[in-house]
Tab-separated table of C-alpha atoms and ligand atoms in Angstrom:
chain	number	residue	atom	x	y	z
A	1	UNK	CA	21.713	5.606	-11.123
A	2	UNK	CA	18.209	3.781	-12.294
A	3	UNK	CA	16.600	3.469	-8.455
A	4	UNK	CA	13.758	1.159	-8.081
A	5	UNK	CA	11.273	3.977	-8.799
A	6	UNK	CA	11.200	7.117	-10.152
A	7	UNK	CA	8.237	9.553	-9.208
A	8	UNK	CA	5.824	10.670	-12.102
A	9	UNK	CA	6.551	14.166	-13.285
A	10	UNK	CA	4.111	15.518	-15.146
A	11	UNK	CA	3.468	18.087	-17.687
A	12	UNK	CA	4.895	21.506	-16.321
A	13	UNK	CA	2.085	23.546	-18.431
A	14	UNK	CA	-0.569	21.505	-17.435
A	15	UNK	CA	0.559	22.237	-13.016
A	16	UNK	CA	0.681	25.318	-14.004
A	17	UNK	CA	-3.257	25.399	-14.995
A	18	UNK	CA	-4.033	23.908	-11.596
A	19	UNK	CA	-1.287	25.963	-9.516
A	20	UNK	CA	-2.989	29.509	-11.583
A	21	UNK	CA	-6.317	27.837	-9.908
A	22	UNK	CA	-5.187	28.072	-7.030
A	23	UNK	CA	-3.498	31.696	-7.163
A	24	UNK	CA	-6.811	32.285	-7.914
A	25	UNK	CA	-8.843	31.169	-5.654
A	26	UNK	CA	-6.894	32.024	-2.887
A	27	UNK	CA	-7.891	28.702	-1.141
A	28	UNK	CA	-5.080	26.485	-0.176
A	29	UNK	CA	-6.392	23.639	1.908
A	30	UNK	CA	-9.124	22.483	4.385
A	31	UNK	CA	-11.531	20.831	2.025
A	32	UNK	CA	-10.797	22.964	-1.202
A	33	UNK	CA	-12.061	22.613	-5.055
A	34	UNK	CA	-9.340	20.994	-6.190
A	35	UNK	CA	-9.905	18.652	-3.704
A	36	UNK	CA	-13.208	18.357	-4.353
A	37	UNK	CA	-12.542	17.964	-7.685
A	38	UNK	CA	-10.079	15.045	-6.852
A	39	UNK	CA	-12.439	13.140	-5.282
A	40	UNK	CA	-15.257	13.189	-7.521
A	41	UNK	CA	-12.886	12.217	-10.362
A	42	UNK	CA	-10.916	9.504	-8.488
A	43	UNK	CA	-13.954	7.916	-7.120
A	44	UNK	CA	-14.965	7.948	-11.015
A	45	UNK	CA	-11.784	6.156	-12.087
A	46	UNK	CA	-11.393	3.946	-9.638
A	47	UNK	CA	-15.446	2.650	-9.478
A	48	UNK	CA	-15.747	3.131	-6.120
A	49	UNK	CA	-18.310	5.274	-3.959
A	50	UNK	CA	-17.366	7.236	-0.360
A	51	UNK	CA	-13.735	7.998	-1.069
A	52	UNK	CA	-11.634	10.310	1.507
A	53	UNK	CA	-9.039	12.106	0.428
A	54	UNK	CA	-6.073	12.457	3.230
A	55	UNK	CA	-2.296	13.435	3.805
A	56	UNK	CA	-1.140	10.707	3.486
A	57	UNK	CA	-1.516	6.185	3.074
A	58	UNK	CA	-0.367	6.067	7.059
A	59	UNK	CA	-2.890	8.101	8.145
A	60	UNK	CA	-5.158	6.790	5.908
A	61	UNK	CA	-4.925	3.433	7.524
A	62	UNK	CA	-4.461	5.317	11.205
A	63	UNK	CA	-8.042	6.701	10.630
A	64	UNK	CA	-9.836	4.223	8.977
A	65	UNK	CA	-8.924	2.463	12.315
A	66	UNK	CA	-10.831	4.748	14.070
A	67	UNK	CA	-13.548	5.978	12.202
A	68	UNK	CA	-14.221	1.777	12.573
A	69	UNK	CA	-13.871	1.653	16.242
A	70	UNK	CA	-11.728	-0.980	15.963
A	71	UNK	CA	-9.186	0.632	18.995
A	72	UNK	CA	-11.895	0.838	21.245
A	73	UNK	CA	-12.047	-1.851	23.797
A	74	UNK	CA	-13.945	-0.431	26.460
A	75	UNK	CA	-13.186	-2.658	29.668
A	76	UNK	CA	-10.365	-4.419	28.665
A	77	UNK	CA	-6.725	-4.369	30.065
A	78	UNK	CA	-4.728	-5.942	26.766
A	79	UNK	CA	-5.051	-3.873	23.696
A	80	UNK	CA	-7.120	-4.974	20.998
A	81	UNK	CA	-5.263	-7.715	18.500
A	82	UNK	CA	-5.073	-6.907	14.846
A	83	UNK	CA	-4.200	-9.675	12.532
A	84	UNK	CA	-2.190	-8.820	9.821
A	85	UNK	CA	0.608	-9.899	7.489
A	86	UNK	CA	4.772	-9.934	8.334
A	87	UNK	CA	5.285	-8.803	4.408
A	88	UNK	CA	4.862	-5.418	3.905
A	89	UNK	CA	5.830	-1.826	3.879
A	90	UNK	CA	6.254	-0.916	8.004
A	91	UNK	CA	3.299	1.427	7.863
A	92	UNK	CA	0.728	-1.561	7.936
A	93	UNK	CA	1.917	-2.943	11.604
A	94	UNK	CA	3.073	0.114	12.787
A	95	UNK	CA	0.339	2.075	12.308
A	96	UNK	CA	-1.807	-0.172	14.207
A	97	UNK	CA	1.071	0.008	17.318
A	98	UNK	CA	0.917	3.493	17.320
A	99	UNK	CA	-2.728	3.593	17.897
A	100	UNK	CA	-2.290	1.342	20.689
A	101	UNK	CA	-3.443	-2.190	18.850
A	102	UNK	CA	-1.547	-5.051	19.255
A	103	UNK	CA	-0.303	-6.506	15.230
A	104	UNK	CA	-0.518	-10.228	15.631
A	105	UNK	CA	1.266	-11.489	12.510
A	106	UNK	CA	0.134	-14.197	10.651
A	107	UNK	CA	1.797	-16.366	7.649
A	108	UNK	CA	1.222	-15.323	3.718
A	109	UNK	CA	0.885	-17.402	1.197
A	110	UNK	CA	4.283	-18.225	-0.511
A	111	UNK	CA	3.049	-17.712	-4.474
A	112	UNK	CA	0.973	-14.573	-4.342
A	113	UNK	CA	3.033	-13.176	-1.120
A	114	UNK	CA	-0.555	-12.039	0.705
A	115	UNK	CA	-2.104	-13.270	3.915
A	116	UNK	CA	-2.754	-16.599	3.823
A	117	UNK	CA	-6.901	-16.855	4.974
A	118	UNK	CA	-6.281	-20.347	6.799
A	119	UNK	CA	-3.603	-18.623	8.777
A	120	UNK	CA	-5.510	-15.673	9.657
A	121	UNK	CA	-7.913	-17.743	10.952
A	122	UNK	CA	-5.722	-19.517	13.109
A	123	UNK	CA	-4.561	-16.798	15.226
A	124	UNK	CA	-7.837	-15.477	16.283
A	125	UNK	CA	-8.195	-15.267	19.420
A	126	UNK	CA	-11.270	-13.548	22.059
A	127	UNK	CA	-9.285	-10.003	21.791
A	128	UNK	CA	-9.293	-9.999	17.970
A	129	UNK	CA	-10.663	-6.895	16.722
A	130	UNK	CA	-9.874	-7.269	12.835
A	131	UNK	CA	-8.031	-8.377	10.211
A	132	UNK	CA	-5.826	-5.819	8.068
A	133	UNK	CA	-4.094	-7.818	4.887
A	134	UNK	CA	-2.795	-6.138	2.024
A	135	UNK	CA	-2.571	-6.006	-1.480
A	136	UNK	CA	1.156	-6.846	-1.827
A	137	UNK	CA	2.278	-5.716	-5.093
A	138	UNK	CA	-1.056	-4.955	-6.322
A	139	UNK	CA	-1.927	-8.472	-6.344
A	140	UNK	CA	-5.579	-9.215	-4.920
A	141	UNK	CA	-5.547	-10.536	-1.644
A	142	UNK	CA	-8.332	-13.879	-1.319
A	143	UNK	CA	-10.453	-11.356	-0.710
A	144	UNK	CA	-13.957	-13.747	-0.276
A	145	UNK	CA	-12.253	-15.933	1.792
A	146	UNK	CA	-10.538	-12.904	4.008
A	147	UNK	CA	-14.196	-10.719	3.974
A	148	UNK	CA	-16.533	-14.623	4.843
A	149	UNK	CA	-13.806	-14.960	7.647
A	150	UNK	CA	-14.440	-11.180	8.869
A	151	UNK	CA	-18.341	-11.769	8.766
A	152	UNK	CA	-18.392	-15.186	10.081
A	153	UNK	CA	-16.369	-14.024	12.992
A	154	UNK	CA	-17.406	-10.441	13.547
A	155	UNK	CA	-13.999	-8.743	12.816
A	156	UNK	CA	-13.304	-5.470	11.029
A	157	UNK	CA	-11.584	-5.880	7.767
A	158	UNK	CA	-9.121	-3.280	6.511
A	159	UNK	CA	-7.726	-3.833	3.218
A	160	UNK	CA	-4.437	-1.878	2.616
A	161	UNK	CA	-4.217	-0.996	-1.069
A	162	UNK	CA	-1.112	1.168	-0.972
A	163	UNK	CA	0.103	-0.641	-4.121
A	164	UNK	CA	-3.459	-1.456	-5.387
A	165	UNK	CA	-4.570	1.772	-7.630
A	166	UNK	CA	-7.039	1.111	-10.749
A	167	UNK	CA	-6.394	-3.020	-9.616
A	168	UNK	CA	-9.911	-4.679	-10.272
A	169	UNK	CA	-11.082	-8.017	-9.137
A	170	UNK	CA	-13.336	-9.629	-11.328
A	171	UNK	CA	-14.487	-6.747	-13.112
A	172	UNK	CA	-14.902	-4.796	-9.967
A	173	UNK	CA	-12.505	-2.167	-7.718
A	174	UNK	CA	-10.173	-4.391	-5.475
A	175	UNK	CA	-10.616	-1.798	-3.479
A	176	UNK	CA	-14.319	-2.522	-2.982
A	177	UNK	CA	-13.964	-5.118	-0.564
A	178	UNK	CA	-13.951	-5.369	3.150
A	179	UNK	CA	-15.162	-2.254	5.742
A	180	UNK	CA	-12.498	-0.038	4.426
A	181	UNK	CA	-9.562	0.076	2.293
A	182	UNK	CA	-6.768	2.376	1.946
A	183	UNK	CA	-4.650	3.832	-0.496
A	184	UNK	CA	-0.981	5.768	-0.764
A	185	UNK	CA	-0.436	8.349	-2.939
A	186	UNK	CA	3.780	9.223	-1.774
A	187	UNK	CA	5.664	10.573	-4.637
A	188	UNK	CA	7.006	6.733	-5.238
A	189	UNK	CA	3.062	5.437	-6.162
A	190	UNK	CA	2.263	4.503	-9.693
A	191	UNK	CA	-0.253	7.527	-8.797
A	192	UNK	CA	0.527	10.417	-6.412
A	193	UNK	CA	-0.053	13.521	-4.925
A	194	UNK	CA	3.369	14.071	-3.673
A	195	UNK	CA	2.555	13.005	-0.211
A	196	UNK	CA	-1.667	11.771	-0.140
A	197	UNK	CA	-3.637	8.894	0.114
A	198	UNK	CA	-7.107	7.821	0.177
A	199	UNK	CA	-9.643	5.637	2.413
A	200	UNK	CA	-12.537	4.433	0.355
A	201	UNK	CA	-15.321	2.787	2.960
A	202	UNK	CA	-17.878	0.566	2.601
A	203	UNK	CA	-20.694	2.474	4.316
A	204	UNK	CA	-21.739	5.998	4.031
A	205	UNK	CA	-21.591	6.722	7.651
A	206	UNK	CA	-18.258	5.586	8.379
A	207	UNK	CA	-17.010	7.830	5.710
A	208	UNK	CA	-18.944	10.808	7.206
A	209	UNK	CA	-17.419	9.984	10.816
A	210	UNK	CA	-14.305	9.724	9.818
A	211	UNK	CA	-14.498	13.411	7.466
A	212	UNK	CA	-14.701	14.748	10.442
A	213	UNK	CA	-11.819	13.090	12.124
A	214	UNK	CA	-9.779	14.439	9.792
A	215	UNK	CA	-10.462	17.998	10.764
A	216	UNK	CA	-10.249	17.843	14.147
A	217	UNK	CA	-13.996	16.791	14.834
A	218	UNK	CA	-14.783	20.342	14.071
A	219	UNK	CA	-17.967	20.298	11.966
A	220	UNK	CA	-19.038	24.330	12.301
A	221	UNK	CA	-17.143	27.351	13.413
A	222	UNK	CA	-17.790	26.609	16.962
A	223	UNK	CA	-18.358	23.182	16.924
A	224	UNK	CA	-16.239	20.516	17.876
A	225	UNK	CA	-18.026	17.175	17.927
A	226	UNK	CA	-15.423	14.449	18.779
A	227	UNK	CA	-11.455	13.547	19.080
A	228	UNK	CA	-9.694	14.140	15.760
A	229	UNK	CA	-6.753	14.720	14.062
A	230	UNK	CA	-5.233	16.476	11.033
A	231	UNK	CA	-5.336	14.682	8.097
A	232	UNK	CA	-6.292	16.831	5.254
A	233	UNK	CA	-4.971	16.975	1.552
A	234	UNK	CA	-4.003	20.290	0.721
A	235	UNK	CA	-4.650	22.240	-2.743
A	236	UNK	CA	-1.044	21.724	-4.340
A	237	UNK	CA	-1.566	18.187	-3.309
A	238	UNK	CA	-4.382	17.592	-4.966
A	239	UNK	CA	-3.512	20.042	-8.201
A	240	UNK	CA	-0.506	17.688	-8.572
A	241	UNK	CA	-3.250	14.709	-8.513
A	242	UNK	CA	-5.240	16.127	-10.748
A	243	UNK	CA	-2.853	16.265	-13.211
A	244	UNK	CA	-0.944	12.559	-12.907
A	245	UNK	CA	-4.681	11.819	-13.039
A	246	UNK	CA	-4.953	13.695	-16.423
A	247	UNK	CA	-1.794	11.558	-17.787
A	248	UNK	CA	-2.544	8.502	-15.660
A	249	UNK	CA	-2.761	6.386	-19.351
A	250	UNK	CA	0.325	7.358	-21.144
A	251	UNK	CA	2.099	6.603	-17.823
A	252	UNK	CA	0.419	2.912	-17.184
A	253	UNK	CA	1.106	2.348	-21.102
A	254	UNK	CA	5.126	3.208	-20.607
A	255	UNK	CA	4.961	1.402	-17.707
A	256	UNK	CA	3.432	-1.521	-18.687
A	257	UNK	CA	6.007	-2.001	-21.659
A	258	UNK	CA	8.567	-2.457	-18.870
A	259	UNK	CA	6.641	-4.974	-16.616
A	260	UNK	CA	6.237	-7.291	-19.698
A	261	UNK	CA	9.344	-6.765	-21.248
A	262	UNK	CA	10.236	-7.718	-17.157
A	263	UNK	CA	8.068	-10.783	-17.416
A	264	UNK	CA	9.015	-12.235	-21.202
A	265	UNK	CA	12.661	-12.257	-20.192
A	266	UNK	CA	12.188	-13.751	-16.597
A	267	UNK	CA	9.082	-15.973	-17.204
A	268	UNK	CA	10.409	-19.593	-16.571
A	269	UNK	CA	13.762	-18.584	-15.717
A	270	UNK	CA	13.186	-16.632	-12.180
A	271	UNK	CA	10.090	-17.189	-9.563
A	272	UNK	CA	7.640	-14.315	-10.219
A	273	UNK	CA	5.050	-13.645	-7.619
A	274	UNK	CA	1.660	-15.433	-8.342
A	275	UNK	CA	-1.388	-12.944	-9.323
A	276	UNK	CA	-4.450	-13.981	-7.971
A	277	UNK	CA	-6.878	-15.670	-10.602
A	278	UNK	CA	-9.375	-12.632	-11.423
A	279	UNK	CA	-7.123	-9.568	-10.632
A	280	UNK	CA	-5.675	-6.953	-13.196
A	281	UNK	CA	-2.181	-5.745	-13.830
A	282	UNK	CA	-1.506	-2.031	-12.734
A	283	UNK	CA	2.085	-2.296	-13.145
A	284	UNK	CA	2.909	-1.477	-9.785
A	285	UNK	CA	5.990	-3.167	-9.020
A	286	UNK	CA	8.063	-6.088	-10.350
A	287	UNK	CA	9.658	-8.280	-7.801
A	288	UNK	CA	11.647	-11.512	-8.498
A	289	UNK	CA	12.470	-14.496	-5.713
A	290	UNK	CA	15.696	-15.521	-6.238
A	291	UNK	CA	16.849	-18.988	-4.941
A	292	UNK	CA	18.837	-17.784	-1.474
A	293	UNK	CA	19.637	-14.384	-0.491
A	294	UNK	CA	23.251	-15.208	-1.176
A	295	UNK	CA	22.558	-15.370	-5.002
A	296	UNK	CA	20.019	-11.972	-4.202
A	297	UNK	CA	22.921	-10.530	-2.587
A	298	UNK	CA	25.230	-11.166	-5.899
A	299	UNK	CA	22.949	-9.901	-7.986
A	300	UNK	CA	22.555	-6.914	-6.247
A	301	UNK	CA	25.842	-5.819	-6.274
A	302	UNK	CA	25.996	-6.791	-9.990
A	303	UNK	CA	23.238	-4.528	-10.741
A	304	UNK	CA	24.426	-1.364	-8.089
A	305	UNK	CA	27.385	-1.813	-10.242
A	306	UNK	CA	26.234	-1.299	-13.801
A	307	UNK	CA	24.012	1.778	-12.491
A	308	UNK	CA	21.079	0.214	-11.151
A	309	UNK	CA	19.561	0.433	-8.038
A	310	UNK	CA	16.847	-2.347	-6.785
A	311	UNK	CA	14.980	-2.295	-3.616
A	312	UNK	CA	14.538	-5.106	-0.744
A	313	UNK	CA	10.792	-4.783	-0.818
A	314	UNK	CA	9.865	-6.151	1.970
A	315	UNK	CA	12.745	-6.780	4.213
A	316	UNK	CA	12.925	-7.642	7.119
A	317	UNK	CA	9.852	-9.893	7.909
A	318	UNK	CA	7.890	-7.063	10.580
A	319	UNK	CA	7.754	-10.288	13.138
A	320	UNK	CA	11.455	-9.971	13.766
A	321	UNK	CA	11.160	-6.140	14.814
A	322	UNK	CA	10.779	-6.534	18.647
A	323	UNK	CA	9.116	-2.704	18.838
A	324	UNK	CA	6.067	-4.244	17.125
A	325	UNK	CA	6.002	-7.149	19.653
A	326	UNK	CA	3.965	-7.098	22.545
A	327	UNK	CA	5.033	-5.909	25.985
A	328	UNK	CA	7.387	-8.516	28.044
A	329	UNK	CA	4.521	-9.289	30.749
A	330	UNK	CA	2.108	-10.147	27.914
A	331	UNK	CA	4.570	-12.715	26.681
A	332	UNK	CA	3.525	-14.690	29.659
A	333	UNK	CA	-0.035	-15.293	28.739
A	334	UNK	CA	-0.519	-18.367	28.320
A	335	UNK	CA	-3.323	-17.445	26.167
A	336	UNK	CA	-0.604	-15.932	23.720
A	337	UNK	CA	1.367	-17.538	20.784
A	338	UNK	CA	2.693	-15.775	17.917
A	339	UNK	CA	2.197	-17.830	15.100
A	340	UNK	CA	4.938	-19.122	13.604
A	341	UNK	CA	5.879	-17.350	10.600
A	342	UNK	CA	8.117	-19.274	7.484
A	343	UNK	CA	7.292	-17.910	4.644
A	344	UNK	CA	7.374	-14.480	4.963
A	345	UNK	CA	10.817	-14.514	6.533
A	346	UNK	CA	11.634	-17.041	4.076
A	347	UNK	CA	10.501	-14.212	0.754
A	348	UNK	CA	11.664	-11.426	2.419
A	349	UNK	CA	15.244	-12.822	2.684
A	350	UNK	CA	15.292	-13.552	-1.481
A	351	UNK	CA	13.025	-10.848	-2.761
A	352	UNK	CA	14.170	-8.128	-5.049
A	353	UNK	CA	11.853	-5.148	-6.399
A	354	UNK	CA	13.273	-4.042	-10.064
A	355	UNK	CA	13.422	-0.414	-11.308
A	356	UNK	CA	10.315	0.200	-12.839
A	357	UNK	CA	8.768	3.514	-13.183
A	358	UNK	CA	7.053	5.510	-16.670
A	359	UNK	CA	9.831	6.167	-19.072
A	360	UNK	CA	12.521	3.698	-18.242
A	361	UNK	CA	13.759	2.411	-21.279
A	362	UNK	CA	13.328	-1.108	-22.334
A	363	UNK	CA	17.079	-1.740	-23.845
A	364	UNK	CA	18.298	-0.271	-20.417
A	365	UNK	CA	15.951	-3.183	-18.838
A	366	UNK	CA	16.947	-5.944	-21.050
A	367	UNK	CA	20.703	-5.299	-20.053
A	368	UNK	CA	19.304	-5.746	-16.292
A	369	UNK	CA	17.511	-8.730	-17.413
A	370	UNK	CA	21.002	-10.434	-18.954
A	371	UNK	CA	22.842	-9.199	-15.881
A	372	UNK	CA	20.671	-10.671	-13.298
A	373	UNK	CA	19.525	-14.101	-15.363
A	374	UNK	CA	23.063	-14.889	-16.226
A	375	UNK	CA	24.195	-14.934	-12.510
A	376	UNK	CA	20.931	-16.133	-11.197
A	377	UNK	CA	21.664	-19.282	-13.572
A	378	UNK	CA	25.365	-20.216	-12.582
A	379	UNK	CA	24.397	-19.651	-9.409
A	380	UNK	CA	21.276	-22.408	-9.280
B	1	T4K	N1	1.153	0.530	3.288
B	1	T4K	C1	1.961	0.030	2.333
B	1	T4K	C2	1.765	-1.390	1.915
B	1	T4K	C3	2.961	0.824	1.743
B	1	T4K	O1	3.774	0.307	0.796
B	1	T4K	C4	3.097	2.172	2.167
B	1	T4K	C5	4.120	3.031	1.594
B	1	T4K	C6	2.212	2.650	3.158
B	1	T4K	C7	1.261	1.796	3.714
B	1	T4K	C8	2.301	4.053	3.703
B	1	T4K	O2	1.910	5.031	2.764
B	1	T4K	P1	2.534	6.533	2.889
B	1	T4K	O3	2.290	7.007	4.293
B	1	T4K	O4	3.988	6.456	2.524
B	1	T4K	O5	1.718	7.300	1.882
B	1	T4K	C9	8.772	4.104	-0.189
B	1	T4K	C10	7.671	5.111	0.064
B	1	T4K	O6	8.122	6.210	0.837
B	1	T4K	C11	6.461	4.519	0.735
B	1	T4K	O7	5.403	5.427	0.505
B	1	T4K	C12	6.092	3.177	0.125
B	1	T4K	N2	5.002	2.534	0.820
B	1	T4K	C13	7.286	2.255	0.138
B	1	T4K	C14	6.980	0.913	-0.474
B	1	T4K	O8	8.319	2.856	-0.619
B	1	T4K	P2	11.201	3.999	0.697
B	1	T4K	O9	11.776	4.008	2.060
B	1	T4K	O10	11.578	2.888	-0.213
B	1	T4K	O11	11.416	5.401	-0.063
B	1	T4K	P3	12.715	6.046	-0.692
B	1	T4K	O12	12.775	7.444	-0.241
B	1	T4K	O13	13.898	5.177	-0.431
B	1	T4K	O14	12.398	6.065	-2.257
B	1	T4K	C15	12.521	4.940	-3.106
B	1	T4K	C16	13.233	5.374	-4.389
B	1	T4K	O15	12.452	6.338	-5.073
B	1	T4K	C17	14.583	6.005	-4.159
B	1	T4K	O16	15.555	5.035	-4.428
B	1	T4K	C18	14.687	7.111	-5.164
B	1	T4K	C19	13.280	7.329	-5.666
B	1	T4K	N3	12.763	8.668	-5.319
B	1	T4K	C20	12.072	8.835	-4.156
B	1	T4K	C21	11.554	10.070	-3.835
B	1	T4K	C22	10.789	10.262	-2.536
B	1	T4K	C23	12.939	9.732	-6.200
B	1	T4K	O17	13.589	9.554	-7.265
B	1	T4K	N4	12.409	10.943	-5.898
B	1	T4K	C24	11.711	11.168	-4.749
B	1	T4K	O18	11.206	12.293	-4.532
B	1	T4K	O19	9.617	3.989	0.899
């Protein structure tokens, strides 16, 4: 079966190196070289300064949260709202439920699939706290708009990158933007550490707070300085980063043959998801918006039946999961509307991720391609 991703394997000799390192050192996590080493070199890469390394892209977003305050509403009964976007992976909302926020959901934009700025602004309210949009796709989010509207209106912003790795923006790192933005590195990522991710901040001293949160607030032997929690990379995490890292542009080249042959085939024939004038292709995923989930649902079955296996990224739109909705006696404030949300239920019912991962071969694509064109036509 070709699933929708494959993770990158790579070069047994060259794990080996690392994995001998750390035989060697005898040093297997809490804040080790090759962690160390990580760092330095991703925050090279990528173009970015104050990049921490944690377990993984949940609890990256889970601590940025709180090394930002942004939970901590000191004389106030409701929780702190968090507006954020229906169309994504369930780790955006539901990491901000589980540290006791409130995700207020707010429309995207129907061509690039990211939060729509005009509908962000529309459901703040007094007990917004911040605004956490993501990078859907690794497509750039309106990232001026989104950062005037935090400024202008003294909210946190939180990018989530999870899909964004190497994307630029203008010549810059996408990641650059807002207070904080946050990457995944699970086995599935275009670059992983088996389980990892990353939260790169804008200011020095929220990266310093929240090192510390990661390690339980301890910052000497018997010092423990604040509430924390344990969000550390390991060493064989970050030896198997180190190495994708080392191969990270033979696997971007294979994978980029796939995306275009993807996008020759489709362009004109299929909607493709809009990229934001200004950002770069990393070849993170390739999604196509069929014309009704009945013809999605067709081609699906199509494709699980010649050996392929695509993925309903993101489905269902996170409004219609009453565990992220707020508690029944909030529902009665009057002061409360959930805005109304069309698009995103509206994608997430035709949308359709396509196996793309280093290493797929193109003629196996191009019979996808015929497969899925040829029913999405008689269909239309
Ligand atoms: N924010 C966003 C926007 C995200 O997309 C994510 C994660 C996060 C936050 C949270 O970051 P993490 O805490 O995960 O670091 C996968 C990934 O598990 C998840 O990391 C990712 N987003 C999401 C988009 O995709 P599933 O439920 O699709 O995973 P799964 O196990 O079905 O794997 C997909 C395919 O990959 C399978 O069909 C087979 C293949 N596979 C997978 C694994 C793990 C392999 O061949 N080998 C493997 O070892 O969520």
């Amino acid at each position: 079966m070709i699933t929708v991703t494959r993770p990158y394997f790579p070069e047994r000799k060259n794990f080996d190196r690392y994995v001998d390192a750390i035989f060697q050192s005898r040093w297997l996590t809490n804040h080790g070289p090759l962690e160390q080493e990580l760092t330095r070199r991703l925050e090279t890469y990528l173009g970015v300064k104050h990049l921490l390394l944690v377990s993984n892209g949940t609890l990256a977003l889970q601590v940025a949260y709180r090394a930002l305050g942004i939970n901590n509403v000191v004389g106030q009964r409701e929780p702190a709202e968090v507006i954020t976007t229906p169309f994504t992976f369930i780790a955006t909302a539901s990491s901000l439920k589980w540290e006791g926020m409130q995700p207020v959901f707010a429309d995207i934009d129907p061509a690039t699939l990211c939060l729509d700025p005009a509908q962000v602004e529309a459901a703040i309210t007094p007990r917004t706290r911040a605004i956490v949009p993501v990078h859907v796709f690794g497509n750039a989010c309106d990232v001026e708009a989104i950062d005037a509207l935090g400024e202008e209106r003294d909210l946190k912003v939180i990018y989530d990158g999870a899909h964004a790795f190497g994307a630029t923006y203008r010549g810059n790192s996408l990641l650059s933007y807002g207070d904080a933005s946050t990457l995944s590195f699970h086995a599935t990522k275009l670059f992983h550490s088996i389980e990892g991710g990353a939260i790169i901040f804008k200011r020095k001293e929220d990266l310093e707070r929240a090192r510390k949160m990661i390690n339980f607030g301890i910052t000497g032997p018997e010092c423990i300085e604040e509430l924390g929690i344990n969000a550390k990379m390991n060493e064989f995490q970050a030896a198997m980063g180190l190495c994708v890292l080392d191969e990270i542009e033979g696997n971007l080249e294979s994978r980029a043959l796939v995306w275009h042959a993807y996008a020759q085939a489709f362009q004109g024939n299929v909607q493709l998801q809009a990229r934001q004038p200004g950002v770069s292709l990393n070849y993170a995923y390739f999604p196509i918006i069929l014309e009704s989930e009945s013809v999605l649902l067709g081609v699906m079955q199509r494709l699980e039946r010649e050996g392929y296996q695509p993925r309903r990224y993101f489905c269902p739109s996170l409004e219609s999961l009453a565990f992220l909705g707020r508690p029944a006696a909030d529902l009665q404030d009057a002061d409360f509307q959930q805005p109304e949300i069309v698009h995103s239920r509206d994608i997430a019912s035709r949308i359709l991720c396509l196996p793309l991962f280093s290493g797929l071969q193109v003629s196996e694509i191009l019979a996808a391609v015929r497969v899925i064109v040829d029913r999405h036509q008689k269909a239309a």
